[in-house]
Amino acid sequence: MYTKKVISHFKNPHNQGKIKDADAIGEAGNPVCGDVMKIYLKMAKNKKGEEIIKDVKFETLGCAAAIAVSSALTDLVKGKTIKEALKITKDQIVKDLGGLPAPKIHCSMLGVEALHEAIKNYKKEHSNKT
Ligand code: FES
C-alpha cells in the first residue's frame, strides 16, 4: 500500500522534534481526521542576503502518511529561501514519496499548510520589529 520511501520516512523520520529558539512556529490540523502538525523554523541569511530556512523540525500527531509527508517536506525546505519554500506543493511531496494511496492523499495537506502558517507568522513578527 505504501511505497518503500513512505515506510522509510515513517520508520525513521527526518527532522522530527522541536527547535527551542525557533524564529517561527506554524500549526495545521486536518479536518478530515483531526490529526495535527506543528512546524518550527530557524531562519538565517544566505550569502546574497536572502532569508533562508536554516533549520526546520516538525511534530506530527498523525498517521504514517502524515509523518512521511512531514519528514519529506522538512528535507525539501531546508536551505531554501522563503520564496522557494512557498512554491513547494503537496503534489510535489507526494511525488517525492513515490505516491500515496488515494485515501491518504488528504494527509499530504498538513505539511504544506503548517509550513505556510509558520512563514506567515514569521513575516508578521518580522514586520512588527522593523
Ligand atoms: Fe490524518 Fe492521515 S489520517 S493525516
CSV table of N, CA and C and ligand atoms in Angstrom, one decimal:
chain,number,residue,atom,x,y,z
A,1,MET,N,0.8,-1.2,0.0
A,1,MET,CA,0.0,0.0,0.0
A,1,MET,C,0.9,1.3,0.0
A,2,TYR,N,1.8,1.3,0.9
A,2,TYR,CA,2.7,2.5,1.0
A,2,TYR,C,4.0,2.1,0.2
A,3,THR,N,4.6,3.2,-0.5
A,3,THR,CA,5.9,2.9,-1.2
A,3,THR,C,7.0,2.8,-0.1
A,4,LYS,N,8.1,2.2,-0.6
A,4,LYS,CA,9.2,2.0,0.3
A,4,LYS,C,9.7,3.3,0.9
A,5,LYS,N,9.6,4.4,0.2
A,5,LYS,CA,10.1,5.7,0.6
A,5,LYS,C,9.2,6.2,1.8
A,6,VAL,N,7.9,6.0,1.6
A,6,VAL,CA,7.0,6.4,2.7
A,6,VAL,C,7.3,5.6,4.0
A,7,ILE,N,7.5,4.3,3.8
A,7,ILE,CA,7.7,3.5,5.0
A,7,ILE,C,9.1,3.9,5.7
A,8,SER,N,10.1,4.2,4.8
A,8,SER,CA,11.4,4.5,5.4
A,8,SER,C,11.3,5.9,6.1
A,9,HIS,N,10.6,6.9,5.6
A,9,HIS,CA,10.4,8.2,6.3
A,9,HIS,C,9.6,8.0,7.6
A,10,PHE,N,8.6,7.1,7.5
A,10,PHE,CA,7.8,6.9,8.7
A,10,PHE,C,8.6,6.2,9.8
A,11,LYS,N,9.4,5.2,9.4
A,11,LYS,CA,10.1,4.5,10.4
A,11,LYS,C,11.3,5.3,11.0
A,12,ASN,N,11.8,6.1,10.1
A,12,ASN,CA,13.0,6.9,10.5
A,12,ASN,C,12.8,8.4,10.1
A,13,PRO,N,11.9,9.1,10.7
A,13,PRO,CA,11.6,10.4,10.2
A,13,PRO,C,12.7,11.4,10.4
A,14,HIS,N,12.9,12.2,9.3
A,14,HIS,CA,14.0,13.2,9.4
A,14,HIS,C,13.4,14.5,10.0
A,15,ASN,N,14.3,15.1,10.8
A,15,ASN,CA,13.9,16.5,11.4
A,15,ASN,C,12.7,16.4,12.3
A,16,GLN,N,12.6,15.3,13.0
A,16,GLN,CA,11.4,15.3,14.0
A,16,GLN,C,11.8,15.9,15.3
A,17,GLY,N,11.0,16.7,15.9
A,17,GLY,CA,11.3,17.3,17.2
A,17,GLY,C,10.9,18.7,17.2
A,18,LYS,N,11.5,19.4,18.1
A,18,LYS,CA,11.3,20.9,18.3
A,18,LYS,C,12.5,21.7,18.1
A,19,ILE,N,12.4,23.0,17.8
A,19,ILE,CA,13.5,23.9,17.8
A,19,ILE,C,13.2,24.8,19.0
A,20,LYS,N,14.0,24.8,20.0
A,20,LYS,CA,13.7,25.5,21.2
A,20,LYS,C,13.6,27.0,21.0
A,21,ASP,N,14.6,27.6,20.3
A,21,ASP,CA,14.5,29.0,20.0
A,21,ASP,C,14.1,29.3,18.6
A,22,ALA,N,13.0,28.7,18.2
A,22,ALA,CA,12.5,28.8,16.8
A,22,ALA,C,12.2,30.3,16.5
A,23,ASP,N,12.4,30.7,15.2
A,23,ASP,CA,12.0,32.0,14.8
A,23,ASP,C,10.5,32.1,14.5
A,24,ALA,N,10.0,30.9,14.1
A,24,ALA,CA,8.5,30.9,13.8
A,24,ALA,C,8.0,29.5,14.0
A,25,ILE,N,6.7,29.4,14.4
A,25,ILE,CA,6.1,28.1,14.5
A,25,ILE,C,4.8,28.2,13.8
A,26,GLY,N,4.4,27.1,13.1
A,26,GLY,CA,3.1,27.1,12.4
A,26,GLY,C,2.5,25.8,12.7
A,27,GLU,N,1.1,25.8,12.8
A,27,GLU,CA,0.4,24.6,13.1
A,27,GLU,C,-0.7,24.4,12.1
A,28,ALA,N,-1.0,23.2,11.8
A,28,ALA,CA,-2.1,22.9,10.9
A,28,ALA,C,-2.9,21.6,11.4
A,29,GLY,N,-4.1,21.6,11.2
A,29,GLY,CA,-4.9,20.5,11.5
A,29,GLY,C,-5.7,19.9,10.3
A,30,ASN,N,-5.9,18.6,10.3
A,30,ASN,CA,-6.6,18.0,9.2
A,30,ASN,C,-8.0,17.8,9.6
A,31,PRO,N,-8.9,18.6,9.0
A,31,PRO,CA,-10.3,18.5,9.4
A,31,PRO,C,-11.0,17.1,9.1
A,32,VAL,N,-10.4,16.4,8.2
A,32,VAL,CA,-10.9,15.1,7.8
A,32,VAL,C,-10.7,14.1,9.0
A,33,CYS,N,-9.5,14.1,9.6
A,33,CYS,CA,-9.2,13.1,10.6
A,33,CYS,C,-8.9,13.6,12.0
A,34,GLY,N,-8.6,15.0,12.1
A,34,GLY,CA,-8.3,15.6,13.4
A,34,GLY,C,-6.8,15.5,13.7
A,35,ASP,N,-6.0,15.0,12.8
A,35,ASP,CA,-4.6,15.0,13.1
A,35,ASP,C,-4.0,16.4,13.0
A,36,VAL,N,-2.9,16.6,13.7
A,36,VAL,CA,-2.2,17.9,13.7
A,36,VAL,C,-0.7,17.8,13.5
A,37,MET,N,-0.2,18.9,12.9
A,37,MET,CA,1.2,19.0,12.7
A,37,MET,C,1.7,20.4,13.2
A,38,LYS,N,2.9,20.5,13.8
A,38,LYS,CA,3.5,21.7,14.2
A,38,LYS,C,4.8,21.8,13.5
A,39,ILE,N,5.2,22.9,12.9
A,39,ILE,CA,6.4,23.0,12.3
A,39,ILE,C,7.2,24.2,12.9
A,40,TYR,N,8.5,24.0,13.1
A,40,TYR,CA,9.4,25.0,13.7
A,40,TYR,C,10.4,25.5,12.7
A,41,LEU,N,10.6,26.8,12.6
A,41,LEU,CA,11.6,27.3,11.6
A,41,LEU,C,12.7,28.1,12.3
A,42,LYS,N,13.9,27.9,11.9
A,42,LYS,CA,15.0,28.7,12.3
A,42,LYS,C,15.6,29.4,11.0
A,43,MET,N,15.6,30.7,11.0
A,43,MET,CA,15.9,31.4,9.8
A,43,MET,C,17.4,32.0,9.9
A,44,ALA,N,17.9,32.2,8.7
A,44,ALA,CA,19.3,32.8,8.6
A,44,ALA,C,19.3,33.6,7.3
A,45,LYS,N,20.5,34.2,7.0
A,45,LYS,CA,20.6,34.9,5.7
A,45,LYS,C,21.7,34.2,4.9
A,46,ASN,N,21.5,34.0,3.6
A,46,ASN,CA,22.5,33.4,2.8
A,46,ASN,C,23.5,34.5,2.3
A,47,LYS,N,24.4,34.1,1.5
A,47,LYS,CA,25.5,35.0,1.1
A,47,LYS,C,24.9,36.2,0.3
A,48,LYS,N,23.8,35.9,-0.4
A,48,LYS,CA,23.2,37.0,-1.1
A,48,LYS,C,22.3,37.9,-0.3
A,49,GLY,N,22.2,37.6,1.0
A,49,GLY,CA,21.4,38.4,1.9
A,49,GLY,C,20.0,38.0,2.0
A,50,GLU,N,19.7,36.9,1.3
A,50,GLU,CA,18.2,36.5,1.3
A,50,GLU,C,18.0,35.6,2.5
A,51,GLU,N,16.8,35.7,3.0
A,51,GLU,CA,16.4,34.9,4.2
A,51,GLU,C,16.2,33.5,3.8
A,52,ILE,N,16.8,32.6,4.5
A,52,ILE,CA,16.6,31.2,4.2
A,52,ILE,C,16.2,30.4,5.4
A,53,ILE,N,15.6,29.2,5.2
A,53,ILE,CA,15.2,28.4,6.3
A,53,ILE,C,16.5,27.5,6.6
A,54,LYS,N,17.1,27.9,7.7
A,54,LYS,CA,18.4,27.3,8.1
A,54,LYS,C,18.1,25.9,8.7
A,55,ASP,N,17.0,25.9,9.5
A,55,ASP,CA,16.7,24.6,10.2
A,55,ASP,C,15.2,24.5,10.3
A,56,VAL,N,14.7,23.3,10.3
A,56,VAL,CA,13.3,23.1,10.3
A,56,VAL,C,13.1,21.7,11.1
A,57,LYS,N,12.1,21.7,11.9
A,57,LYS,CA,11.7,20.5,12.6
A,57,LYS,C,10.2,20.4,12.7
A,58,PHE,N,9.7,19.2,12.9
A,58,PHE,CA,8.3,19.0,13.0
A,58,PHE,C,7.9,18.1,14.1
A,59,GLU,N,6.6,18.3,14.5
A,59,GLU,CA,6.0,17.3,15.5
A,59,GLU,C,4.6,17.0,14.8
A,60,THR,N,4.4,15.8,14.6
A,60,THR,CA,3.1,15.4,13.9
A,60,THR,C,2.4,14.3,14.7
A,61,LEU,N,1.2,14.6,15.0
A,61,LEU,CA,0.3,13.6,15.7
A,61,LEU,C,-0.6,13.1,14.6
A,62,GLY,N,-0.2,12.1,13.9
A,62,GLY,CA,-1.0,11.7,12.8
A,62,GLY,C,-0.6,10.3,12.3
A,63,CYS,N,-1.1,10.0,11.1
A,63,CYS,CA,-0.9,8.7,10.5
A,63,CYS,C,0.5,8.5,9.9
A,64,ALA,N,0.8,7.4,9.4
A,64,ALA,CA,2.1,7.1,8.8
A,64,ALA,C,2.3,8.0,7.6
A,65,ALA,N,1.3,8.3,6.8
A,65,ALA,CA,1.4,9.1,5.6
A,65,ALA,C,1.7,10.6,6.1
A,66,ALA,N,1.1,11.0,7.1
A,66,ALA,CA,1.3,12.4,7.6
A,66,ALA,C,2.7,12.6,8.1
A,67,ILE,N,3.2,11.5,8.8
A,67,ILE,CA,4.6,11.6,9.3
A,67,ILE,C,5.6,11.6,8.1
A,68,ALA,N,5.3,10.7,7.1
A,68,ALA,CA,6.2,10.6,6.0
A,68,ALA,C,6.2,11.9,5.2
A,69,VAL,N,5.1,12.5,5.1
A,69,VAL,CA,4.9,13.8,4.3
A,69,VAL,C,5.7,14.9,5.1
A,70,SER,N,5.6,14.9,6.4
A,70,SER,CA,6.3,15.9,7.2
A,70,SER,C,7.8,15.8,7.1
A,71,SER,N,8.2,14.5,7.1
A,71,SER,CA,9.6,14.3,7.1
A,71,SER,C,10.2,14.7,5.7
A,72,ALA,N,9.5,14.3,4.6
A,72,ALA,CA,9.9,14.7,3.3
A,72,ALA,C,9.9,16.2,3.1
A,73,LEU,N,8.9,16.8,3.6
A,73,LEU,CA,8.7,18.3,3.5
A,73,LEU,C,9.9,19.0,4.1
A,74,THR,N,10.3,18.6,5.3
A,74,THR,CA,11.4,19.3,6.0
A,74,THR,C,12.7,19.1,5.3
A,75,ASP,N,12.9,17.9,4.6
A,75,ASP,CA,14.1,17.7,3.8
A,75,ASP,C,14.1,18.7,2.7
A,76,LEU,N,12.9,18.9,2.1
A,76,LEU,CA,12.8,19.7,0.9
A,76,LEU,C,13.0,21.2,1.2
A,77,VAL,N,12.5,21.7,2.4
A,77,VAL,CA,12.6,23.1,2.6
A,77,VAL,C,13.9,23.6,3.2
A,78,LYS,N,14.6,22.7,3.8
A,78,LYS,CA,15.9,23.1,4.5
A,78,LYS,C,16.8,23.7,3.5
A,79,GLY,N,17.3,24.9,3.8
A,79,GLY,CA,18.2,25.7,3.0
A,79,GLY,C,17.6,26.5,1.9
A,80,LYS,N,16.2,26.4,1.8
A,80,LYS,CA,15.5,27.2,0.8
A,80,LYS,C,15.2,28.6,1.2
A,81,THR,N,15.1,29.5,0.3
A,81,THR,CA,14.6,30.9,0.6
A,81,THR,C,13.1,30.7,0.9
A,82,ILE,N,12.5,31.8,1.5
A,82,ILE,CA,11.1,31.8,1.8
A,82,ILE,C,10.3,31.6,0.5
A,83,LYS,N,10.7,32.3,-0.5
A,83,LYS,CA,10.0,32.3,-1.8
A,83,LYS,C,10.0,30.9,-2.3
A,84,GLU,N,11.2,30.2,-2.3
A,84,GLU,CA,11.3,28.9,-2.8
A,84,GLU,C,10.4,27.9,-2.0
A,85,ALA,N,10.5,28.1,-0.7
A,85,ALA,CA,9.7,27.2,0.2
A,85,ALA,C,8.2,27.3,0.0
A,86,LEU,N,7.8,28.5,-0.3
A,86,LEU,CA,6.3,28.7,-0.5
A,86,LEU,C,5.9,28.0,-1.8
A,87,LYS,N,6.8,27.8,-2.7
A,87,LYS,CA,6.5,27.2,-4.0
A,87,LYS,C,6.2,25.7,-3.9
A,88,ILE,N,6.7,25.1,-2.8
A,88,ILE,CA,6.6,23.6,-2.7
A,88,ILE,C,5.1,23.2,-2.5
A,89,THR,N,4.6,22.3,-3.3
A,89,THR,CA,3.2,21.9,-3.2
A,89,THR,C,3.1,20.5,-2.6
A,90,LYS,N,1.9,20.2,-2.2
A,90,LYS,CA,1.6,18.9,-1.7
A,90,LYS,C,1.8,17.8,-2.7
A,91,ASP,N,1.5,18.2,-4.0
A,91,ASP,CA,1.7,17.2,-5.1
A,91,ASP,C,3.2,16.8,-5.2
A,92,GLN,N,4.0,17.9,-5.1
A,92,GLN,CA,5.4,17.7,-5.2
A,92,GLN,C,5.9,16.7,-4.1
A,93,ILE,N,5.4,16.9,-2.9
A,93,ILE,CA,5.8,16.0,-1.8
A,93,ILE,C,5.3,14.5,-2.1
A,94,VAL,N,4.1,14.4,-2.5
A,94,VAL,CA,3.5,13.1,-2.8
A,94,VAL,C,4.4,12.4,-3.9
A,95,LYS,N,4.8,13.2,-4.9
A,95,LYS,CA,5.6,12.7,-6.0
A,95,LYS,C,7.0,12.3,-5.4
A,96,ASP,N,7.5,13.1,-4.6
A,96,ASP,CA,8.8,12.8,-4.0
A,96,ASP,C,8.8,11.5,-3.2
A,97,LEU,N,7.6,11.2,-2.6
A,97,LEU,CA,7.5,9.9,-1.8
A,97,LEU,C,7.1,8.7,-2.7
A,98,GLY,N,7.0,9.0,-4.0
A,98,GLY,CA,6.6,7.9,-4.9
A,98,GLY,C,5.1,7.6,-4.9
A,99,GLY,N,4.4,8.5,-4.4
A,99,GLY,CA,2.9,8.4,-4.4
A,99,GLY,C,2.4,8.0,-3.0
A,100,LEU,N,1.1,8.3,-2.9
A,100,LEU,CA,0.4,7.8,-1.6
A,100,LEU,C,-0.9,7.1,-2.1
A,101,PRO,N,-1.4,6.2,-1.3
A,101,PRO,CA,-2.7,5.6,-1.6
A,101,PRO,C,-3.8,6.6,-1.7
A,102,ALA,N,-4.7,6.5,-2.6
A,102,ALA,CA,-5.8,7.5,-2.8
A,102,ALA,C,-6.4,8.0,-1.4
A,103,PRO,N,-6.8,7.1,-0.5
A,103,PRO,CA,-7.5,7.6,0.7
A,103,PRO,C,-6.5,8.4,1.6
A,104,LYS,N,-5.3,8.4,1.3
A,104,LYS,CA,-4.3,9.0,2.1
A,104,LYS,C,-3.8,10.4,1.5
A,105,ILE,N,-4.3,10.7,0.4
A,105,ILE,CA,-3.9,12.0,-0.3
A,105,ILE,C,-4.2,13.2,0.6
A,106,HIS,N,-5.3,13.2,1.3
A,106,HIS,CA,-5.6,14.3,2.2
A,106,HIS,C,-4.6,14.5,3.3
A,107,CYS,N,-3.8,13.5,3.6
A,107,CYS,CA,-2.8,13.6,4.7
A,107,CYS,C,-1.6,14.5,4.2
A,108,SER,N,-1.5,14.7,2.9
A,108,SER,CA,-0.4,15.4,2.4
A,108,SER,C,-0.6,16.9,2.6
A,109,MET,N,-1.8,17.3,2.9
A,109,MET,CA,-2.1,18.8,3.1
A,109,MET,C,-1.4,19.4,4.3
A,110,LEU,N,-1.4,18.6,5.4
A,110,LEU,CA,-0.9,19.1,6.6
A,110,LEU,C,0.4,19.8,6.6
A,111,GLY,N,1.4,19.2,5.9
A,111,GLY,CA,2.8,19.7,5.9
A,111,GLY,C,2.8,21.1,5.3
A,112,VAL,N,2.3,21.2,4.1
A,112,VAL,CA,2.3,22.5,3.4
A,112,VAL,C,1.6,23.5,4.1
A,113,GLU,N,0.4,23.2,4.7
A,113,GLU,CA,-0.3,24.2,5.5
A,113,GLU,C,0.4,24.7,6.7
A,114,ALA,N,1.0,23.7,7.4
A,114,ALA,CA,1.8,24.1,8.6
A,114,ALA,C,3.0,25.0,8.2
A,115,LEU,N,3.6,24.7,7.1
A,115,LEU,CA,4.8,25.5,6.7
A,115,LEU,C,4.3,26.9,6.3
A,116,HIS,N,3.2,27.0,5.6
A,116,HIS,CA,2.7,28.3,5.2
A,116,HIS,C,2.3,29.1,6.4
A,117,GLU,N,1.8,28.5,7.4
A,117,GLU,CA,1.4,29.1,8.6
A,117,GLU,C,2.6,29.7,9.3
A,118,ALA,N,3.7,28.9,9.4
A,118,ALA,CA,4.9,29.3,10.1
A,118,ALA,C,5.5,30.5,9.3
A,119,ILE,N,5.5,30.4,8.0
A,119,ILE,CA,6.1,31.5,7.3
A,119,ILE,C,5.3,32.8,7.5
A,120,LYS,N,4.0,32.6,7.5
A,120,LYS,CA,3.1,33.8,7.7
A,120,LYS,C,3.4,34.4,9.1
A,121,ASN,N,3.5,33.5,10.1
A,121,ASN,CA,3.8,34.0,11.4
A,121,ASN,C,5.1,34.7,11.5
A,122,TYR,N,6.1,34.2,10.8
A,122,TYR,CA,7.4,34.8,10.8
A,122,TYR,C,7.4,36.1,10.1
A,123,LYS,N,6.7,36.3,9.0
A,123,LYS,CA,6.6,37.5,8.3
A,123,LYS,C,5.9,38.6,9.2
A,124,LYS,N,4.8,38.1,9.9
A,124,LYS,CA,4.1,39.0,10.8
A,124,LYS,C,5.0,39.6,11.9
A,125,GLU,N,5.7,38.7,12.5
A,125,GLU,CA,6.6,39.0,13.6
A,125,GLU,C,7.7,39.9,13.1
A,126,HIS,N,8.2,39.6,12.0
A,126,HIS,CA,9.3,40.3,11.4
A,126,HIS,C,8.9,41.7,11.1
A,127,SER,N,7.8,41.9,10.5
A,127,SER,CA,7.4,43.3,10.1
A,127,SER,C,7.0,44.1,11.3
A,128,ASN,N,6.7,43.5,12.4
A,128,ASN,CA,6.4,44.2,13.7
A,128,ASN,C,7.7,44.8,14.2
A,129,LYS,N,8.8,44.1,14.0
A,129,LYS,CA,10.0,44.5,14.6
A,129,LYS,C,10.7,45.6,13.8
A,130,THR,N,10.3,45.7,12.5
A,130,THR,CA,11.0,46.7,11.6
A,130,THR,C,10.2,47.9,11.4
B,1,FES,FE1,-4.9,12.0,9.5
B,1,FES,FE2,-3.5,10.9,7.7
B,1,FES,S1,-5.3,10.1,8.6
B,1,FES,S2,-3.3,12.9,8.4
